[in-house]
PDB file of C-alpha atoms in Angstrom:
ATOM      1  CA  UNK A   1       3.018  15.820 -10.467  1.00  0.00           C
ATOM      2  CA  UNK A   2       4.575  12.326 -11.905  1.00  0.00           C
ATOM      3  CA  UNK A   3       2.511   9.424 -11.413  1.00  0.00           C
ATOM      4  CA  UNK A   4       2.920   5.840 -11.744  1.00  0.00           C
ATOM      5  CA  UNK A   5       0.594   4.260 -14.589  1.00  0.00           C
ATOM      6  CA  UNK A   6      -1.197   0.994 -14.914  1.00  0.00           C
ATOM      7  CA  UNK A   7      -2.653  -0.230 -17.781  1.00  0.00           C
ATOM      8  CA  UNK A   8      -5.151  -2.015 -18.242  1.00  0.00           C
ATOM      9  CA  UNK A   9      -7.259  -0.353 -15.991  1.00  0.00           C
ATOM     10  CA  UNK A  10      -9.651  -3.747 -15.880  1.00  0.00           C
ATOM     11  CA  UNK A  11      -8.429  -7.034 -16.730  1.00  0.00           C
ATOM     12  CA  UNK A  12     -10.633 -10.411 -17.368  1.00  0.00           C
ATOM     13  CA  UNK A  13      -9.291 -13.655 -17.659  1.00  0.00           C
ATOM     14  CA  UNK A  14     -10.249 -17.403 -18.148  1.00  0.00           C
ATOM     15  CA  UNK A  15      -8.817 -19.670 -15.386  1.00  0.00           C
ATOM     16  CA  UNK A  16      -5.407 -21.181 -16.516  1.00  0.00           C
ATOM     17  CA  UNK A  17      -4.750 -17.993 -18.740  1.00  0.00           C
ATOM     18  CA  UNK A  18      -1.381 -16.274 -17.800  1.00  0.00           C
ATOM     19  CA  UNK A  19      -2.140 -12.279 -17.459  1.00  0.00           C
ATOM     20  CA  UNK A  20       0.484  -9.883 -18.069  1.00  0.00           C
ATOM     21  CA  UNK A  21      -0.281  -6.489 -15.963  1.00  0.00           C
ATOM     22  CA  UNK A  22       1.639  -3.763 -16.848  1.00  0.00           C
ATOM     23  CA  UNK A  23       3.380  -0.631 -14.935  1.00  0.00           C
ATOM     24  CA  UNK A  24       4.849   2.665 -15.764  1.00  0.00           C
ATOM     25  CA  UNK A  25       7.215   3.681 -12.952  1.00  0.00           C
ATOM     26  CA  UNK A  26       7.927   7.134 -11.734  1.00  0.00           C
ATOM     27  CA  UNK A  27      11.006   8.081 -14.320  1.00  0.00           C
ATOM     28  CA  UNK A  28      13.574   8.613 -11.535  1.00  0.00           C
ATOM     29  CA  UNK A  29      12.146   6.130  -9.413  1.00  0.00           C
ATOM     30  CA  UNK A  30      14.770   3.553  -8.781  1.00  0.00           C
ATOM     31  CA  UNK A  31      12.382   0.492  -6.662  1.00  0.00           C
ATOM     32  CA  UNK A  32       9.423  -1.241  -7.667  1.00  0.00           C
ATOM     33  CA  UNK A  33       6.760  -3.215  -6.070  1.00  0.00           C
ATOM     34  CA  UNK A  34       3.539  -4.337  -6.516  1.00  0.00           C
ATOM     35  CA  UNK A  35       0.890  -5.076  -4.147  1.00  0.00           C
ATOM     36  CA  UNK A  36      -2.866  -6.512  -4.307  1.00  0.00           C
ATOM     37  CA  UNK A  37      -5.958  -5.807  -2.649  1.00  0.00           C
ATOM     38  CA  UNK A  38      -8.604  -8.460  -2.992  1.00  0.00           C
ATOM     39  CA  UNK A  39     -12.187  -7.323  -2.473  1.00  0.00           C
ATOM     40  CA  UNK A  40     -13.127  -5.765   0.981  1.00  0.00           C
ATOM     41  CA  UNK A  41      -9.603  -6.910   2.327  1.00  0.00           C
ATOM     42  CA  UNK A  42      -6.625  -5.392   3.212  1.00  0.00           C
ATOM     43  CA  UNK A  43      -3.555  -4.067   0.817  1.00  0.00           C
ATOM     44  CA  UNK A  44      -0.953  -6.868   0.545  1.00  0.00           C
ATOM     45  CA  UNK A  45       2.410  -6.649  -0.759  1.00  0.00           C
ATOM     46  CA  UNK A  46       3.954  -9.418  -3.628  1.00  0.00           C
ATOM     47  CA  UNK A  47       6.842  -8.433  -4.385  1.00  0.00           C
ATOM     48  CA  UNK A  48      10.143  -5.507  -4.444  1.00  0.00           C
ATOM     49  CA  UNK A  49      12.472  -5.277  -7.403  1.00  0.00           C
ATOM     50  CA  UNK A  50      15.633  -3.110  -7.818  1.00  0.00           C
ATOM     51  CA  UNK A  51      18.738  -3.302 -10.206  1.00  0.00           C
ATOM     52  CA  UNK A  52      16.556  -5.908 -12.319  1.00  0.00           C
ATOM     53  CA  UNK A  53      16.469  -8.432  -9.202  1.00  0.00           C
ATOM     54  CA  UNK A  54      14.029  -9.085  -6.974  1.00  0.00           C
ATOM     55  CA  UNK A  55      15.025  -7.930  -3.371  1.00  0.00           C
ATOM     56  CA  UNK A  56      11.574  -9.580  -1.232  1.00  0.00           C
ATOM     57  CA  UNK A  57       9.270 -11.085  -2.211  1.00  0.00           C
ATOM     58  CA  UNK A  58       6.321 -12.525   0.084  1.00  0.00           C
ATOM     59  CA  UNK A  59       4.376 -16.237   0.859  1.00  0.00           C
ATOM     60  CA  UNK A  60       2.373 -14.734  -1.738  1.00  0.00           C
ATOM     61  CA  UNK A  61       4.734 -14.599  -4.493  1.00  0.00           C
ATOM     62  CA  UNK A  62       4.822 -17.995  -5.536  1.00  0.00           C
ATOM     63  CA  UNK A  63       6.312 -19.596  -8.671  1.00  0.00           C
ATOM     64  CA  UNK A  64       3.182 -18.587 -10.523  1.00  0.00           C
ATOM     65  CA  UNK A  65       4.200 -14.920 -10.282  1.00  0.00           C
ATOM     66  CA  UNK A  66       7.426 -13.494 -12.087  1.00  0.00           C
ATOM     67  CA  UNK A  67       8.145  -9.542 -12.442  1.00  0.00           C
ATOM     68  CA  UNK A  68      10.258  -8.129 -14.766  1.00  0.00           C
ATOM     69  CA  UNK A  69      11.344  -4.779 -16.306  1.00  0.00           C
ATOM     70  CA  UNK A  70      11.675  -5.368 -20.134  1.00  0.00           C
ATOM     71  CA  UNK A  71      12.954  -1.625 -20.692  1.00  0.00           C
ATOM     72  CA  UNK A  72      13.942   1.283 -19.367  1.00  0.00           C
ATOM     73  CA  UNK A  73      10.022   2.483 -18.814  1.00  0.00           C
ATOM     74  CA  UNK A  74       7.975  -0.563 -18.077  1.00  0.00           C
ATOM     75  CA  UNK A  75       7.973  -3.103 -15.089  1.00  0.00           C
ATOM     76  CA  UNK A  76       5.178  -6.027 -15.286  1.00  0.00           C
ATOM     77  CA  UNK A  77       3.787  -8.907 -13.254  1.00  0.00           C
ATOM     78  CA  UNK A  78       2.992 -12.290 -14.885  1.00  0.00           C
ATOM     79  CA  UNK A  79       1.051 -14.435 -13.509  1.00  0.00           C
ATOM     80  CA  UNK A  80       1.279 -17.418 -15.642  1.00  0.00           C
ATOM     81  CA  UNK A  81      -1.500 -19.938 -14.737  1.00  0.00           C
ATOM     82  CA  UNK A  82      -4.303 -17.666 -13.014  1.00  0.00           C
ATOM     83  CA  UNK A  83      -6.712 -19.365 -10.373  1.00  0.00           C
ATOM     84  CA  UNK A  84      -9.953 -17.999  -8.937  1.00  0.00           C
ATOM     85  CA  UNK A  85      -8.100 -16.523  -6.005  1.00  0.00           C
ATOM     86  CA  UNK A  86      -6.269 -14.326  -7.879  1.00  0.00           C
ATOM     87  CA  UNK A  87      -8.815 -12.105  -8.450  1.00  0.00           C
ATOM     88  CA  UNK A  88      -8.439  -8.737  -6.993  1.00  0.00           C
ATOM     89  CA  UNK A  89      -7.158  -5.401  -7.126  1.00  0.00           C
ATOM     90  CA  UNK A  90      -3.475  -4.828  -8.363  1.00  0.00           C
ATOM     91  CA  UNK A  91      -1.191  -2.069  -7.028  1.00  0.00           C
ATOM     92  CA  UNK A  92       1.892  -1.151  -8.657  1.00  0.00           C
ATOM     93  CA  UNK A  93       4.320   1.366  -6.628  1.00  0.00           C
ATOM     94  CA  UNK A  94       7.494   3.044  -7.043  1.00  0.00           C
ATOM     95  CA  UNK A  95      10.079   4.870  -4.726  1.00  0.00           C
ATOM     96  CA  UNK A  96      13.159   6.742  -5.752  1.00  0.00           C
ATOM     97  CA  UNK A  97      15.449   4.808  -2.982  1.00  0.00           C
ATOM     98  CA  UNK A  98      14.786   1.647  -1.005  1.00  0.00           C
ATOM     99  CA  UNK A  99      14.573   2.907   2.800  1.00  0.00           C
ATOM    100  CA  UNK A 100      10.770   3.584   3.879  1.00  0.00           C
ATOM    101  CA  UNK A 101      11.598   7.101   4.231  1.00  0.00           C
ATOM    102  CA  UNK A 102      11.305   7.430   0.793  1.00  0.00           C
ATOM    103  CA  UNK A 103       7.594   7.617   0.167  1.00  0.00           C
ATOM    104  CA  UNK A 104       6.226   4.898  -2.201  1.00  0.00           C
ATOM    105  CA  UNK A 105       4.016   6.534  -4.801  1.00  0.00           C
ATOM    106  CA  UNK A 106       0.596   3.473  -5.677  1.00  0.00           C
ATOM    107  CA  UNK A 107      -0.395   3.661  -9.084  1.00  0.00           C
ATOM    108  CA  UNK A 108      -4.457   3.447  -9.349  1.00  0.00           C
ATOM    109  CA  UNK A 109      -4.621  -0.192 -10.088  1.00  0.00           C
ATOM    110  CA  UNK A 110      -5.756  -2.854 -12.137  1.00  0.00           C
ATOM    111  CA  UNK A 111      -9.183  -5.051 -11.669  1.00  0.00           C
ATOM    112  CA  UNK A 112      -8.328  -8.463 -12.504  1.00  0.00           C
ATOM    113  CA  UNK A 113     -11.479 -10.478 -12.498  1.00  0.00           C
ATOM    114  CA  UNK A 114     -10.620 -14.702 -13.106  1.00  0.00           C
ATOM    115  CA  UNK A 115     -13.598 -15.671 -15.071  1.00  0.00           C
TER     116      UNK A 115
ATOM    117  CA  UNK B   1       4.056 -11.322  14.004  1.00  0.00           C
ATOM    118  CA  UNK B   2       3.572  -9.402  11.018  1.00  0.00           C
ATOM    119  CA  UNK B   3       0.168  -8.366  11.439  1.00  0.00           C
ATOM    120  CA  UNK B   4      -1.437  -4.802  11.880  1.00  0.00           C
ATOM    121  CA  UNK B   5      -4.292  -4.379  13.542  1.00  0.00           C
ATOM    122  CA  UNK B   6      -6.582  -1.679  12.487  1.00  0.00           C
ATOM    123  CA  UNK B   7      -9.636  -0.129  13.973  1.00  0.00           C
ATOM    124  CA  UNK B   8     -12.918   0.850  13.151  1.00  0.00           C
ATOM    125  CA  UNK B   9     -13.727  -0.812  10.142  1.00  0.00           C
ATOM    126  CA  UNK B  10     -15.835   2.209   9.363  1.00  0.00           C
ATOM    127  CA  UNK B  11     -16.278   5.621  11.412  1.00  0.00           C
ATOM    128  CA  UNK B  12     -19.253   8.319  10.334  1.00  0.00           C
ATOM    129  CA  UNK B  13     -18.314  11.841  11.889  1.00  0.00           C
ATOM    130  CA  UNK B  14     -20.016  15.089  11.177  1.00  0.00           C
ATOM    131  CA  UNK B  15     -18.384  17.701   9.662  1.00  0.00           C
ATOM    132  CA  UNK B  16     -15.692  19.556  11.647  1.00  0.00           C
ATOM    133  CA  UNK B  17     -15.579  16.869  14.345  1.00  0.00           C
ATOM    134  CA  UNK B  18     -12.398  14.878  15.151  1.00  0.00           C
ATOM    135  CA  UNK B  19     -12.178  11.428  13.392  1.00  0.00           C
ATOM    136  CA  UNK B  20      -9.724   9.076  14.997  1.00  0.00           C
ATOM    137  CA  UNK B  21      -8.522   5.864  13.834  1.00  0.00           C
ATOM    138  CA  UNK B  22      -6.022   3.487  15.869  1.00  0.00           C
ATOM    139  CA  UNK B  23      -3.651   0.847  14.824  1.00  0.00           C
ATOM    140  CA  UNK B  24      -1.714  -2.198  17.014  1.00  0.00           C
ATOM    141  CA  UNK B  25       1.109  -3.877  15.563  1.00  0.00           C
ATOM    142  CA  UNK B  26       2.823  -6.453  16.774  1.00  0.00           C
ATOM    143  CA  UNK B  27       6.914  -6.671  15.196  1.00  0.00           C
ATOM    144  CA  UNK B  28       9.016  -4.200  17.578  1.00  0.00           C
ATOM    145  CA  UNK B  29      11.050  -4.165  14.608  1.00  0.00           C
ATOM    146  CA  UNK B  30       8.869  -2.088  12.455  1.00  0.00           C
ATOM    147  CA  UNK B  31      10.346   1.479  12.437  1.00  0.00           C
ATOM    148  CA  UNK B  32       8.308   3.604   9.884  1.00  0.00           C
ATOM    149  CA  UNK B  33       4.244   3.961  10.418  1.00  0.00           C
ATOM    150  CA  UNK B  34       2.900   5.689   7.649  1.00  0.00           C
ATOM    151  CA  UNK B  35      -0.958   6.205   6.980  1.00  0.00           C
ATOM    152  CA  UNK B  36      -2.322   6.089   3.519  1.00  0.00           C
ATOM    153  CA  UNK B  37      -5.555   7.696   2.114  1.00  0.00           C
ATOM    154  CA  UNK B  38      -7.163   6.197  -0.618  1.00  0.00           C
ATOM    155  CA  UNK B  39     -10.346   7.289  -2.494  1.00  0.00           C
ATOM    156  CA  UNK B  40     -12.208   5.366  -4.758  1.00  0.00           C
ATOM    157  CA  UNK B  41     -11.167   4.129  -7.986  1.00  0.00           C
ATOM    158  CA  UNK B  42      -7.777   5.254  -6.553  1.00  0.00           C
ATOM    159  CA  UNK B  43      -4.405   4.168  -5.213  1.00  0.00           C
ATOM    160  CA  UNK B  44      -3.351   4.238  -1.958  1.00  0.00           C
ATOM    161  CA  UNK B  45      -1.468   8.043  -1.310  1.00  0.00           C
ATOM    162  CA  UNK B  46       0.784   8.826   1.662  1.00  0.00           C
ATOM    163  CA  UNK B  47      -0.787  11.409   4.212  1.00  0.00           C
ATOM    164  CA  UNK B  48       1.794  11.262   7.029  1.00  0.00           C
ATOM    165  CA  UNK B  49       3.943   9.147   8.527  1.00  0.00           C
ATOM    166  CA  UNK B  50       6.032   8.583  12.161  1.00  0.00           C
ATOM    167  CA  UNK B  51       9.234   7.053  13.110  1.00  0.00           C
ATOM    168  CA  UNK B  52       9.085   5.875  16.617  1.00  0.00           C
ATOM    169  CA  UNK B  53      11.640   8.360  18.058  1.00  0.00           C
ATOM    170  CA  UNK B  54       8.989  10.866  18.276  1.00  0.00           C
ATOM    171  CA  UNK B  55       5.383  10.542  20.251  1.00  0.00           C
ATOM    172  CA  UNK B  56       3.701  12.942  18.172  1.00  0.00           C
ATOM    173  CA  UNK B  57       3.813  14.421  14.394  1.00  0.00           C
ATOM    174  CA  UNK B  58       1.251  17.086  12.746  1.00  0.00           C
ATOM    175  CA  UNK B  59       1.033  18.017   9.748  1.00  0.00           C
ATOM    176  CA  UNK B  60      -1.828  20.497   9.274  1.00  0.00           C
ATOM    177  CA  UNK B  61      -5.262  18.586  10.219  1.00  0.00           C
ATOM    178  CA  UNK B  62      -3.523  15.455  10.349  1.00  0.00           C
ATOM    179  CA  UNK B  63      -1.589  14.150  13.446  1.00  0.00           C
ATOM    180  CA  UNK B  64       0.107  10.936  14.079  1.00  0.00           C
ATOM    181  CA  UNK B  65       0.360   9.991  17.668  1.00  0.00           C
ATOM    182  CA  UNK B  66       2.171   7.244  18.480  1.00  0.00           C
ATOM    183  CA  UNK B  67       2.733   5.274  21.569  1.00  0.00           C
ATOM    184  CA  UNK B  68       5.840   2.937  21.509  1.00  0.00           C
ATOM    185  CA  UNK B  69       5.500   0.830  24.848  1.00  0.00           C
ATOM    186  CA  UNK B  70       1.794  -0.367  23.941  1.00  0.00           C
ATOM    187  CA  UNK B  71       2.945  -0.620  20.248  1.00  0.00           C
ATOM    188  CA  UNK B  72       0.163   1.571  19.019  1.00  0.00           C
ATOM    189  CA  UNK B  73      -0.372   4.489  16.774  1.00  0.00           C
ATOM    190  CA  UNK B  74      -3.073   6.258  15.318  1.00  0.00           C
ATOM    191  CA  UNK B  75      -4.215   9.083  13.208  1.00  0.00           C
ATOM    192  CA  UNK B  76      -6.519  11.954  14.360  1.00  0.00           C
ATOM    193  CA  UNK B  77      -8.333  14.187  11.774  1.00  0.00           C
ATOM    194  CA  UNK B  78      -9.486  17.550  13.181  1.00  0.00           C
ATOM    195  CA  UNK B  79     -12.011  20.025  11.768  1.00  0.00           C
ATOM    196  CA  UNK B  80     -13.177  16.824   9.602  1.00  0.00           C
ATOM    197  CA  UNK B  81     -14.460  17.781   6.143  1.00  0.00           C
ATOM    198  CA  UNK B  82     -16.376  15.684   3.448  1.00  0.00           C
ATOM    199  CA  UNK B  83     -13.591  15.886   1.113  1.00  0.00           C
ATOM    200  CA  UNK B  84     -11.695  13.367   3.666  1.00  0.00           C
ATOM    201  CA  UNK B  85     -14.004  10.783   3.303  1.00  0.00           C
ATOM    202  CA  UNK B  86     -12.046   7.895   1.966  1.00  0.00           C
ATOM    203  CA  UNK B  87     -11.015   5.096   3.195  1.00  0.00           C
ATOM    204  CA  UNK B  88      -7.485   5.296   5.573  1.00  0.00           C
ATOM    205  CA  UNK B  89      -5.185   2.496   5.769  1.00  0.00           C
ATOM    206  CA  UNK B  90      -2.058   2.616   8.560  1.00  0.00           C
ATOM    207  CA  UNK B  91       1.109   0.453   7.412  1.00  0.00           C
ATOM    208  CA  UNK B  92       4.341  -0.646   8.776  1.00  0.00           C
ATOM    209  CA  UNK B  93       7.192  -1.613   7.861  1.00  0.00           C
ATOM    210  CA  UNK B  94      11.363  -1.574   8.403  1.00  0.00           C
ATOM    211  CA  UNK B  95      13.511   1.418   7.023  1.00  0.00           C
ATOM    212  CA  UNK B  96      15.766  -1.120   5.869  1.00  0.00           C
ATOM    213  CA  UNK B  97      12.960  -2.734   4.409  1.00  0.00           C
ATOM    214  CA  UNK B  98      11.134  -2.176   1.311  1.00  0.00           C
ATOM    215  CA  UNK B  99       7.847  -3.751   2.525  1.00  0.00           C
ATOM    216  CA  UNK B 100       5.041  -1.840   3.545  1.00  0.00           C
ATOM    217  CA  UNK B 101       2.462  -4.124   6.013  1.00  0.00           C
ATOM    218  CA  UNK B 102      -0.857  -2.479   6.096  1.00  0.00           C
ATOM    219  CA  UNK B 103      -3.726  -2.473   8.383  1.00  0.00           C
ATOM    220  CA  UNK B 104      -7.063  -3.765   7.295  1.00  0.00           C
ATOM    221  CA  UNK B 105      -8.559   0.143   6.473  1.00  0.00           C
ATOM    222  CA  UNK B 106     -10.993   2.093   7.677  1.00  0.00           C
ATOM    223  CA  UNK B 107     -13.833   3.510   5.787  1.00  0.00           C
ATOM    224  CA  UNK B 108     -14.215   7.605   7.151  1.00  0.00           C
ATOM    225  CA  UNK B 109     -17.976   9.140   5.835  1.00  0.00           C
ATOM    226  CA  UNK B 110     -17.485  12.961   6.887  1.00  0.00           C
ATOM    227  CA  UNK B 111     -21.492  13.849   6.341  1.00  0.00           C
ATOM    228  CA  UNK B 112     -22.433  17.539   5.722  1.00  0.00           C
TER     229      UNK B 112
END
């Protein structure tokens, strides 16, 4: 069964480094989203992205954050000056359309730990 | 008005007992309820999910039953087994909408 990928798998970062986490979609998945889980809380979603736009984003998804699919495979989250509080658990998910109906598939994640 | 409320934090059952877990939202806008399973080291995966126009769906051991008027919904497990010990997450969200709003999780043990 397709699966979305994340890589790395475990990330660790000084304070005030910009982190690059990186996503392999579902191939005929046409939406993309990420979503982050810090410690012991719940799952939170950032950010959608379709037709190389974002379509919602949350209060989450500040100006530190930026998304972007730089080919035909890959879709990433920057976050460009990274604080304590970003540390957590990061979700990348795909769908094939946009309505909820259309399952979103989570990829495992990505442990970023702000050092 | 966003929020979903999820509860127990964490439920222990014994194997082939019933394991429910109940969610509140408050947005009578949200129009999709799907429950995720996630195990560890894992993403969250879909199990099942409801659209309001129906009170109850079932998909093998795994029912959905939802209750529009009180804005609650929740997932029943029957004939629990170990391998369902994960943690369960419900979510909301619009079918217009490409945000999912999830609940804080609960943390199912199914012992032995």
């Amino acid at each position: 069964e397709p699966e979305v990928t994340q890589t790395p798998s475990h990330q660790v970062t000084q304070m005030g480094q910009e982190v690059i986490l990186r996503c392999v979609p579902i191939s005929n998945h046409l939406y993309f989203y990420w979503y982050r889980q810090i410690l012991g809380q719940k799952v939170e979603f950032l950010v959608s992205f379709y037709n190389n736009e974002i379509s919602e984003k949350s209060e989450i998804f500040d100006d530190q954050f930026s998304v972007e699919r730089p080919d035909g495979s890959n879709f990433t989250l920057k976050i460009r000056s990274t604080k304590l509080e970003d540390s957590a658990m990061y979700f990348c998910a795909s769908s094939r359309r946009r309505l909820m109906t259309q399952p979103q598939h989570f990829g495992d994640g990505t442990r970023l730990s702000i050092l | 008005q966003q929020q979903v409320k999820q509860s127990p934090q964490s439920l222990i059952v014994q194997k082939g007992g019933i394991s429910i877990i109940n969610c509140a939202y408050e947005n009578t806008a949200f129009d999709y309820f799907p429950w995720y399973q996630q195990f560890p080291g894992k993403g969250p995966a879909l199990l099942i999910a409801i659209r309001p126009d129906v009170s109850e769906k079932k998909e093998g051991r795994f029912t959905i039953s939802f209750n529009k008027s009180a804005k609650q919904f929740s997932l029943h497990i029957m004939d629990s087994q170990p391998g369902d010990s994960a943690t369960y997450f419900c979510a909301a969200s619009l079918t217009s909408g490409s945000r999912l709003t999830f609940g804080e999780g609960t943390q199912l043990t199914v012992n032995p």
